[in-house]
Short mmCIF file of N, CA and C in Angstrom, two decimals:
data_model
loop_
_atom_site.label_atom_id
_atom_site.label_comp_id
_atom_site.label_asym_id
_atom_site.label_seq_id
_atom_site.Cartn_x
_atom_site.Cartn_y
_atom_site.Cartn_z
N UNK I 1 19.55 1.40 14.74
CA UNK I 1 18.30 0.80 14.58
C UNK I 1 17.44 1.48 13.42
N UNK I 2 17.19 1.16 12.28
CA UNK I 2 16.14 2.05 11.25
C UNK I 2 14.86 1.39 11.59
N UNK I 3 14.15 2.58 11.86
CA UNK I 3 12.63 2.06 12.06
C UNK I 3 11.82 2.25 10.88
N UNK I 4 11.39 1.32 10.48
CA UNK I 4 10.37 1.27 9.25
C UNK I 4 9.10 2.17 9.45
N UNK I 5 8.66 1.99 10.63
CA UNK I 5 7.38 2.86 10.94
C UNK I 5 7.76 4.28 11.35
N UNK I 6 6.86 5.26 10.68
CA UNK I 6 7.14 6.54 11.00
C UNK I 6 6.87 6.93 12.49
N UNK I 7 7.78 7.71 13.05
CA UNK I 7 7.69 8.24 14.41
C UNK I 7 6.28 8.83 14.73
N UNK I 8 5.67 8.66 15.73
CA UNK I 8 4.60 9.34 16.16
C UNK I 8 4.66 10.83 16.06
N UNK I 9 3.84 11.63 15.68
CA UNK I 9 3.92 12.95 15.22
C UNK I 9 4.60 13.38 14.20
N UNK I 10 5.00 12.50 13.18
CA UNK I 10 5.55 12.84 12.09
C UNK I 10 4.49 13.73 11.20
N UNK I 11 5.05 14.42 10.18
CA UNK I 11 4.27 15.38 9.31
C UNK I 11 3.61 14.30 8.36
N UNK I 12 2.39 14.20 8.74
CA UNK I 12 1.57 13.01 8.00
C UNK I 12 1.17 13.64 6.65
N UNK I 13 0.80 15.12 6.56
CA UNK I 13 0.47 15.64 5.40
C UNK I 13 1.43 15.71 4.36
N UNK I 14 2.70 15.74 4.85
CA UNK I 14 3.98 15.66 3.83
C UNK I 14 3.97 14.33 3.10
N UNK I 15 3.89 13.11 3.95
CA UNK I 15 3.70 11.69 3.60
C UNK I 15 2.60 11.72 2.36
N UNK I 16 1.32 12.12 2.73
CA UNK I 16 0.24 12.24 1.66
C UNK I 16 0.73 12.99 0.36
N UNK I 17 1.19 14.15 0.75
CA UNK I 17 1.52 15.00 -0.70
C UNK I 17 2.53 14.36 -1.51
N UNK I 18 3.51 13.67 -0.76
CA UNK I 18 4.61 13.12 -1.51
C UNK I 18 4.20 11.91 -2.18
N UNK I 19 3.21 10.91 -1.65
CA UNK I 19 2.67 9.95 -2.18
C UNK I 19 1.68 10.32 -3.43
N UNK I 20 0.96 11.29 -3.45
CA UNK I 20 0.07 11.98 -4.55
C UNK I 20 1.09 12.23 -5.78
N UNK I 21 2.05 13.00 -5.32
CA UNK I 21 3.06 13.44 -6.45
C UNK I 21 3.41 12.35 -7.26
N UNK I 22 3.98 11.21 -6.30
CA UNK I 22 4.50 10.08 -7.02
C UNK I 22 3.47 9.27 -7.69
N UNK I 23 2.34 9.28 -7.25
CA UNK I 23 1.14 8.66 -8.07
C UNK I 23 1.00 9.30 -9.31
N UNK I 24 0.86 10.59 -9.22
CA UNK I 24 0.58 11.38 -10.68
C UNK I 24 1.55 11.10 -11.70
N UNK I 25 2.79 10.88 -11.12
CA UNK I 25 4.05 10.83 -11.98
C UNK I 25 3.91 9.33 -12.64
N UNK I 26 3.53 8.33 -12.05
CA UNK I 26 3.35 6.89 -12.48
C UNK I 26 2.27 6.87 -13.35
N UNK I 27 1.10 7.51 -12.95
CA UNK I 27 -0.02 7.56 -13.89
C UNK I 27 0.50 8.32 -15.17
N UNK I 28 1.03 9.38 -15.08
CA UNK I 28 1.54 10.05 -16.27
C UNK I 28 2.36 9.15 -17.23
N UNK I 29 3.45 8.53 -16.59
CA UNK I 29 4.34 7.65 -17.34
C UNK I 29 3.58 6.71 -18.04
N UNK I 30 2.48 6.05 -17.40
CA UNK I 30 1.77 4.92 -17.86
C UNK I 30 0.60 5.20 -18.73
N UNK I 31 0.60 6.62 -18.89
CA UNK I 31 -0.81 7.15 -19.59
C UNK I 31 -2.17 6.48 -18.99
N UNK I 32 -2.19 6.45 -17.67
CA UNK I 32 -3.15 6.05 -16.98
C UNK I 32 -4.08 7.18 -16.28
N UNK I 33 -5.43 7.30 -16.32
CA UNK I 33 -6.23 8.27 -15.97
C UNK I 33 -6.25 8.20 -14.28
N UNK I 34 -5.65 9.08 -13.52
CA UNK I 34 -5.94 9.26 -12.22
C UNK I 34 -7.20 10.00 -11.91
N UNK I 35 -8.32 9.24 -12.02
CA UNK I 35 -9.70 9.93 -11.84
C UNK I 35 -9.84 10.59 -10.50
N UNK I 36 -11.02 11.28 -10.42
CA UNK I 36 -11.08 11.97 -9.06
C UNK I 36 -11.46 10.67 -7.98
N UNK I 37 -12.20 9.67 -8.33
CA UNK I 37 -12.44 8.53 -7.46
C UNK I 37 -10.94 7.74 -7.11
N UNK I 38 -10.28 7.51 -8.10
CA UNK I 38 -9.15 6.86 -7.76
C UNK I 38 -8.13 7.62 -6.87
N UNK I 39 -8.18 9.06 -7.12
CA UNK I 39 -7.33 9.91 -6.12
C UNK I 39 -7.84 9.81 -4.88
N UNK I 40 -9.18 9.70 -4.66
CA UNK I 40 -9.88 9.89 -3.39
C UNK I 40 -9.57 8.67 -2.80
N UNK I 41 -9.58 7.51 -3.36
CA UNK I 41 -9.46 6.16 -2.65
C UNK I 41 -7.93 6.08 -2.32
N UNK I 42 -7.12 6.59 -3.27
CA UNK I 42 -5.55 6.62 -2.86
C UNK I 42 -5.25 7.47 -1.64
N UNK I 43 -5.90 8.65 -1.57
CA UNK I 43 -5.70 9.49 -0.51
C UNK I 43 -6.28 9.05 0.86
N UNK I 44 -7.26 8.33 0.69
CA UNK I 44 -7.94 7.69 2.07
C UNK I 44 -6.94 6.67 2.46
N UNK I 45 -6.36 5.74 1.55
CA UNK I 45 -5.46 4.79 1.83
C UNK I 45 -4.34 5.51 2.58
N UNK I 46 -3.75 6.45 2.25
CA UNK I 46 -2.61 7.29 2.83
C UNK I 46 -3.00 7.93 3.97
N UNK I 47 -4.21 8.09 4.52
CA UNK I 47 -4.46 8.85 5.57
C UNK I 47 -3.83 8.27 6.83
N UNK I 48 -3.35 7.17 6.92
CA UNK I 48 -2.79 6.49 8.10
C UNK I 48 -1.86 5.56 7.60
N UNK I 49 -1.03 4.98 8.27
CA UNK I 49 0.04 3.96 7.94
C UNK I 49 -0.54 2.60 8.21
N UNK I 50 -1.81 2.38 8.12
CA UNK I 50 -2.53 0.96 8.65
C UNK I 50 -3.09 0.66 7.01
N UNK I 51 -3.27 -0.73 7.18
CA UNK I 51 -4.01 -1.04 5.96
C UNK I 51 -5.37 -0.95 6.06
N UNK I 52 -6.01 -0.95 4.95
CA UNK I 52 -7.50 -0.26 5.05
C UNK I 52 -8.08 -1.18 4.14
N UNK I 53 -9.35 -1.67 4.43
CA UNK I 53 -10.28 -2.70 3.79
C UNK I 53 -11.30 -1.97 2.79
N UNK I 54 -11.66 -2.62 1.86
CA UNK I 54 -12.47 -1.78 0.84
C UNK I 54 -13.86 -1.45 1.67
N UNK I 55 -14.40 -1.92 2.46
CA UNK I 55 -15.41 -1.51 3.29
C UNK I 55 -15.18 -0.41 4.11
N UNK I 56 -14.01 -0.37 4.53
CA UNK I 56 -13.79 0.96 5.53
C UNK I 56 -13.54 2.12 4.45
N UNK I 57 -12.83 1.83 3.30
CA UNK I 57 -12.91 2.97 2.21
C UNK I 57 -14.34 3.31 1.83
N UNK I 58 -15.20 2.47 1.51
CA UNK I 58 -16.64 2.69 1.29
C UNK I 58 -17.26 3.54 2.41
N UNK I 59 -17.15 3.05 3.63
CA UNK I 59 -17.66 3.89 4.70
C UNK I 59 -17.09 5.31 4.76
N UNK I 60 -15.77 5.51 4.56
CA UNK I 60 -15.14 6.70 4.71
C UNK I 60 -15.60 7.75 3.52
N UNK I 61 -15.89 7.00 2.29
CA UNK I 61 -16.46 7.90 1.10
C UNK I 61 -17.80 8.36 1.45
N UNK I 62 -18.60 7.22 2.16
CA UNK I 62 -20.05 7.56 2.42
C UNK I 62 -20.13 8.77 3.38
N UNK I 63 -19.12 8.70 4.49
CA UNK I 63 -19.22 9.67 5.34
C UNK I 63 -18.69 11.17 4.90
N UNK I 64 -18.07 11.09 3.64
CA UNK I 64 -17.70 12.45 3.02
C UNK I 64 -18.75 12.84 2.14
N UNK I 65 -19.86 12.10 2.10
CA UNK I 65 -21.12 12.59 1.22
C UNK I 65 -21.02 12.05 -0.19
N UNK I 66 -20.17 11.10 -0.48
CA UNK I 66 -20.21 10.36 -1.76
C UNK I 66 -21.07 9.29 -1.77
N UNK I 67 -21.75 9.02 -2.84
CA UNK I 67 -22.75 7.88 -3.17
C UNK I 67 -22.00 6.83 -4.07
N UNK I 68 -21.27 5.93 -3.29
CA UNK I 68 -20.44 5.06 -4.00
C UNK I 68 -20.94 3.65 -3.65
N UNK I 69 -20.86 2.79 -4.87
CA UNK I 69 -21.05 1.35 -4.48
C UNK I 69 -19.72 0.47 -4.62
N UNK I 70 -19.75 -0.45 -3.60
CA UNK I 70 -18.49 -1.30 -3.60
C UNK I 70 -17.85 -1.64 -4.81
N UNK I 71 -18.28 -1.99 -6.26
CA UNK I 71 -17.67 -2.20 -7.38
C UNK I 71 -16.67 -1.09 -7.83
N UNK I 72 -17.35 0.19 -7.36
CA UNK I 72 -16.45 1.43 -7.72
C UNK I 72 -15.19 1.41 -7.07
N UNK I 73 -15.27 1.01 -5.57
CA UNK I 73 -14.03 1.07 -4.66
C UNK I 73 -13.11 0.11 -5.26
N UNK I 74 -13.80 -1.35 -5.49
CA UNK I 74 -12.87 -2.37 -5.99
C UNK I 74 -12.22 -2.14 -7.33
N UNK I 75 -12.78 -1.24 -8.19
CA UNK I 75 -12.10 -0.99 -9.48
C UNK I 75 -11.06 0.09 -9.32
N UNK I 76 -11.26 0.91 -8.46
CA UNK I 76 -10.28 1.89 -8.10
C UNK I 76 -9.02 1.06 -7.46
N UNK I 77 -9.38 0.19 -6.52
CA UNK I 77 -8.40 -0.68 -5.90
C UNK I 77 -7.38 -1.50 -6.79
N UNK I 78 -8.37 -2.01 -7.82
CA UNK I 78 -7.59 -2.88 -8.84
C UNK I 78 -6.89 -2.00 -9.59
N UNK I 79 -7.12 -0.77 -10.04
CA UNK I 79 -6.20 0.24 -10.84
C UNK I 79 -5.15 0.22 -9.98
N UNK I 80 -5.17 0.85 -8.78
CA UNK I 80 -3.86 1.19 -7.98
C UNK I 80 -2.92 0.28 -7.75
N UNK I 81 -3.55 -0.98 -7.68
CA UNK I 81 -2.71 -2.23 -7.22
C UNK I 81 -2.00 -2.47 -8.76
N UNK I 82 -2.69 -2.58 -9.71
CA UNK I 82 -1.92 -2.77 -10.97
C UNK I 82 -0.88 -1.83 -11.17
N UNK I 83 -1.03 -0.50 -10.77
CA UNK I 83 0.16 0.45 -10.98
C UNK I 83 1.04 0.26 -10.00
N UNK I 84 0.95 -0.46 -9.05
CA UNK I 84 1.72 -0.41 -8.07
C UNK I 84 1.81 0.45 -6.93
N UNK I 85 0.80 1.28 -7.07
CA UNK I 85 0.67 2.44 -6.09
C UNK I 85 0.18 2.05 -4.72
N UNK I 86 -0.52 0.87 -4.62
CA UNK I 86 -0.98 0.41 -3.38
C UNK I 86 -0.72 -1.24 -3.52
N UNK I 87 -0.64 -1.70 -2.18
CA UNK I 87 -0.23 -3.15 -2.01
C UNK I 87 -1.46 -3.70 -1.41
N UNK I 88 -1.66 -5.06 -1.68
CA UNK I 88 -2.72 -5.70 -0.95
C UNK I 88 -2.05 -6.73 0.07
N UNK I 89 -2.62 -6.54 1.42
CA UNK I 89 -2.14 -7.47 2.44
C UNK I 89 -3.04 -8.55 2.37
N UNK I 90 -2.66 -9.74 1.91
CA UNK I 90 -3.54 -10.87 1.73
C UNK I 90 -4.19 -11.30 2.98
N UNK I 91 -3.26 -11.35 3.99
CA UNK I 91 -3.93 -12.02 5.55
C UNK I 91 -4.98 -10.96 6.08
N UNK I 92 -5.00 -9.81 5.76
CA UNK I 92 -6.07 -8.76 6.38
C UNK I 92 -7.14 -8.42 5.23
N UNK I 93 -6.84 -8.86 3.93
CA UNK I 93 -7.77 -8.45 2.91
C UNK I 93 -7.82 -6.96 2.88
N UNK I 94 -6.64 -6.23 3.07
CA UNK I 94 -6.69 -4.71 3.19
C UNK I 94 -5.58 -4.27 2.23
N UNK I 95 -5.59 -3.13 2.19
CA UNK I 95 -4.54 -2.27 1.19
C UNK I 95 -3.75 -0.99 2.06
N UNK I 96 -2.49 -1.03 1.51
CA UNK I 96 -1.75 0.11 2.19
C UNK I 96 -1.03 0.77 0.85
N UNK I 97 -0.44 2.04 1.19
CA UNK I 97 0.27 2.66 -0.03
C UNK I 97 1.65 2.12 -0.02
N UNK I 98 2.10 2.19 -1.21
CA UNK I 98 3.45 1.73 -1.58
C UNK I 98 4.32 3.15 -1.78
N UNK I 99 5.19 3.20 -1.03
CA UNK I 99 6.21 4.43 -1.10
C UNK I 99 7.38 4.27 -2.20
N UNK I 100 7.28 3.09 -2.91
CA UNK I 100 8.30 2.89 -3.99
C UNK I 100 7.58 2.50 -5.37
N UNK I 101 6.52 3.34 -5.71
CA UNK I 101 5.62 2.79 -6.88
C UNK I 101 6.51 2.87 -8.39
N UNK I 102 7.52 3.53 -8.16
CA UNK I 102 8.23 3.86 -9.45
C UNK I 102 9.29 2.81 -9.73
N UNK I 103 9.48 1.72 -9.01
CA UNK I 103 10.15 0.80 -9.13
C UNK I 103 9.80 -0.69 -8.91
N UNK I 104 10.17 -1.74 -9.53
CA UNK I 104 9.47 -2.99 -9.46
C UNK I 104 10.37 -3.66 -8.19
N UNK I 105 9.53 -4.15 -7.32
CA UNK I 105 10.30 -4.90 -6.27
C UNK I 105 9.39 -5.85 -5.53
N UNK I 106 10.06 -6.66 -4.77
CA UNK I 106 9.30 -7.82 -3.85
C UNK I 106 9.34 -7.21 -2.54
N UNK I 107 8.41 -6.70 -2.10
CA UNK I 107 8.46 -6.21 -0.74
C UNK I 107 8.11 -7.23 0.32
N UNK I 108 8.71 -6.94 1.40
CA UNK I 108 8.17 -7.59 2.69
C UNK I 108 7.42 -6.73 3.51
N UNK I 109 6.25 -7.22 4.06
CA UNK I 109 5.21 -6.17 4.89
C UNK I 109 5.29 -6.83 6.19
N UNK I 110 5.67 -5.75 6.94
CA UNK I 110 5.69 -5.85 8.58
C UNK I 110 4.27 -5.26 9.17
N UNK I 111 3.62 -6.14 9.84
CA UNK I 111 2.27 -5.68 10.13
C UNK I 111 2.28 -5.62 11.81
N UNK I 112 2.31 -4.66 12.39
CA UNK I 112 2.10 -4.45 13.89
C UNK I 112 0.66 -5.06 14.43
N UNK I 113 0.73 -6.15 14.86
CA UNK I 113 -0.47 -6.81 15.42
C UNK I 113 -1.33 -5.93 16.64
N UNK I 114 -0.47 -4.89 17.27
CA UNK I 114 -0.98 -4.13 18.24
C UNK I 114 -1.70 -2.87 17.61
N UNK I 115 -0.91 -2.08 17.02
CA UNK I 115 -1.58 -0.75 16.55
C UNK I 115 -2.09 -0.74 15.12
N UNK I 116 -1.67 -2.05 14.44
CA UNK I 116 -2.38 -2.12 13.12
C UNK I 116 -1.48 -1.53 12.05
N UNK I 117 -0.55 -0.68 12.32
CA UNK I 117 0.39 -0.09 11.21
C UNK I 117 1.14 -0.95 10.44
N UNK I 118 1.43 -0.68 9.12
CA UNK I 118 2.06 -1.62 8.18
C UNK I 118 3.14 -0.76 7.66
N UNK I 119 4.36 -1.49 7.47
CA UNK I 119 5.60 -0.78 6.81
C UNK I 119 6.18 -1.96 5.70
N UNK I 120 6.53 -1.25 4.89
CA UNK I 120 7.20 -2.17 3.70
C UNK I 120 8.69 -2.07 3.72
N UNK I 121 9.52 -3.38 3.72
CA UNK I 121 10.81 -3.18 3.38
C UNK I 121 11.21 -3.94 2.25
N UNK I 122 12.26 -3.54 1.62
CA UNK I 122 12.70 -4.31 0.44
C UNK I 122 14.11 -4.73 0.74
N UNK I 123 14.17 -6.01 1.09
CA UNK I 123 15.55 -6.62 1.26
C UNK I 123 15.76 -7.33 0.09
N UNK I 124 17.00 -6.76 -0.63
CA UNK I 124 17.28 -7.42 -1.83
C UNK I 124 17.79 -8.94 -1.75
N UNK I 125 18.46 -9.23 -0.51
CA UNK I 125 19.06 -10.47 -0.26
C UNK I 125 17.67 -11.39 -0.30
N UNK I 126 16.57 -11.12 0.47
CA UNK I 126 15.49 -11.93 0.56
C UNK I 126 14.88 -12.19 -0.82
N UNK I 127 14.64 -10.99 -1.49
CA UNK I 127 14.13 -11.09 -2.76
C UNK I 127 14.99 -11.77 -3.73
N UNK I 128 16.17 -11.80 -3.85
CA UNK I 128 16.97 -12.62 -4.63
C UNK I 128 17.08 -14.00 -4.26
N UNK I 129 16.81 -14.38 -3.11
CA UNK I 129 16.72 -15.85 -2.47
C UNK I 129 15.31 -16.38 -3.07
N UNK I 130 14.18 -15.56 -3.13
CA UNK I 130 12.97 -15.99 -3.48
C UNK I 130 13.14 -16.14 -4.99
N UNK I 131 13.53 -15.16 -5.75
CA UNK I 131 13.67 -15.38 -7.27
C UNK I 131 14.76 -16.53 -7.56
N UNK I 132 15.66 -16.87 -6.98
CA UNK I 132 16.61 -17.88 -7.22
C UNK I 132 15.89 -19.32 -6.72
N UNK I 133 15.09 -19.34 -5.82
CA UNK I 133 14.40 -20.64 -5.60
C UNK I 133 13.49 -20.87 -6.50
N UNK I 134 12.82 -19.90 -7.07
CA UNK I 134 11.69 -20.17 -8.09
C UNK I 134 12.52 -20.39 -9.43
N UNK I 135 13.57 -19.88 -9.79
CA UNK I 135 14.26 -20.31 -11.03
C UNK I 135 14.74 -21.70 -10.75
N UNK I 136 15.01 -22.28 -9.77
CA UNK I 136 15.70 -23.44 -9.54
C UNK I 136 14.65 -24.58 -9.68
N UNK I 137 13.35 -24.20 -9.73
CA UNK I 137 12.37 -25.30 -9.86
C UNK I 137 11.60 -24.98 -11.00
N UNK I 138 12.13 -24.07 -11.81
CA UNK I 138 11.28 -23.82 -13.23
C UNK I 138 10.00 -23.01 -12.89
N UNK I 139 9.85 -22.18 -11.71
CA UNK I 139 8.78 -21.55 -11.51
C UNK I 139 8.69 -20.14 -11.70
N UNK I 140 7.51 -19.68 -12.44
CA UNK I 140 7.49 -18.37 -12.82
C UNK I 140 6.63 -17.56 -11.77
N UNK I 141 7.39 -16.56 -11.02
CA UNK I 141 6.55 -15.69 -10.15
C UNK I 141 5.65 -14.70 -10.81
N UNK I 142 4.40 -14.82 -10.43
CA UNK I 142 3.46 -13.82 -10.74
C UNK I 142 3.29 -12.96 -9.74
N UNK I 143 3.31 -13.27 -8.32
CA UNK I 143 3.05 -12.25 -7.39
C UNK I 143 3.93 -12.99 -6.13
N UNK I 144 4.19 -12.03 -5.35
CA UNK I 144 4.89 -12.44 -4.06
C UNK I 144 4.42 -11.62 -2.93
N UNK I 145 3.99 -12.20 -1.92
CA UNK I 145 3.71 -11.48 -0.57
C UNK I 145 4.31 -12.18 0.70
N UNK I 146 5.01 -11.61 1.15
CA UNK I 146 5.82 -11.81 2.42
C UNK I 146 5.26 -10.93 3.59
N UNK I 147 4.50 -11.47 4.57
CA UNK I 147 4.08 -10.79 5.51
C UNK I 147 4.64 -11.25 6.84
N UNK I 148 4.98 -10.27 7.58
CA UNK I 148 5.74 -10.49 8.81
C UNK I 148 4.86 -9.84 10.00
N UNK I 149 4.48 -10.63 10.80
CA UNK I 149 3.62 -9.88 11.92
C UNK I 149 4.39 -9.97 13.24
N UNK I 150 4.27 -8.82 13.91
CA UNK I 150 4.77 -8.69 15.32
C UNK I 150 4.48 -7.34 15.87
N UNK I 151 5.18 -6.70 16.66
CA UNK I 151 5.15 -5.49 17.29
C UNK I 151 6.20 -4.24 16.72
N UNK I 152 5.68 -3.31 16.46
CA UNK I 152 6.33 -2.20 15.84
C UNK I 152 7.20 -1.50 17.15
N UNK I 153 8.15 -0.80 16.88
CA UNK I 153 9.03 -0.37 18.07
C UNK I 153 8.24 0.35 19.04
N UNK I 154 7.23 1.35 18.57
CA UNK I 154 6.37 1.91 19.53
C UNK I 154 5.62 1.16 20.38
N UNK I 155 5.12 0.01 19.84
CA UNK I 155 4.39 -0.92 20.64
C UNK I 155 5.08 -1.94 21.47
N UNK I 156 6.44 -2.30 21.02
CA UNK I 156 7.04 -3.04 21.72
C UNK I 156 7.66 -2.50 23.09
N UNK I 157 7.87 -1.28 22.92
CA UNK I 157 8.44 -0.61 24.09
C UNK I 157 7.47 -0.11 25.14
N UNK I 158 6.23 -0.23 25.06
CA UNK I 158 5.08 0.17 26.00
C UNK I 158 4.64 -0.93 26.68
#
């Protein structure tokens, strides 16, 4: 069984460091400015494997001594989302980091209803089925969100 969710006690600093390196690479390739605020918001999102709301980000920035207004956080989230660095979980109105920002994909988001962690899978069979269904009815996909709610392995076995 492949577990999409990181094991408890994994090296989370390594996750954040790797995500930041990927984000910098994407921003460089897109000639996009990875400003201090965008970097801070991105880092806060990657602090856990849970989806984070804009207001949770605002609270975290305020706790760090930043004087930030909601539009600043929303602009950073819009930038990060447009570049594919983070995904928006529609049902939670929250964001989490994408670990595949360098390739276009239709992800499926697994949301643990107990611990709140989110994991992304990319199942090409499912993605191709969605694309095929859209083509068959002349539909042009602009965005796809497949959210699957349940229990991660850790929560299901407790």
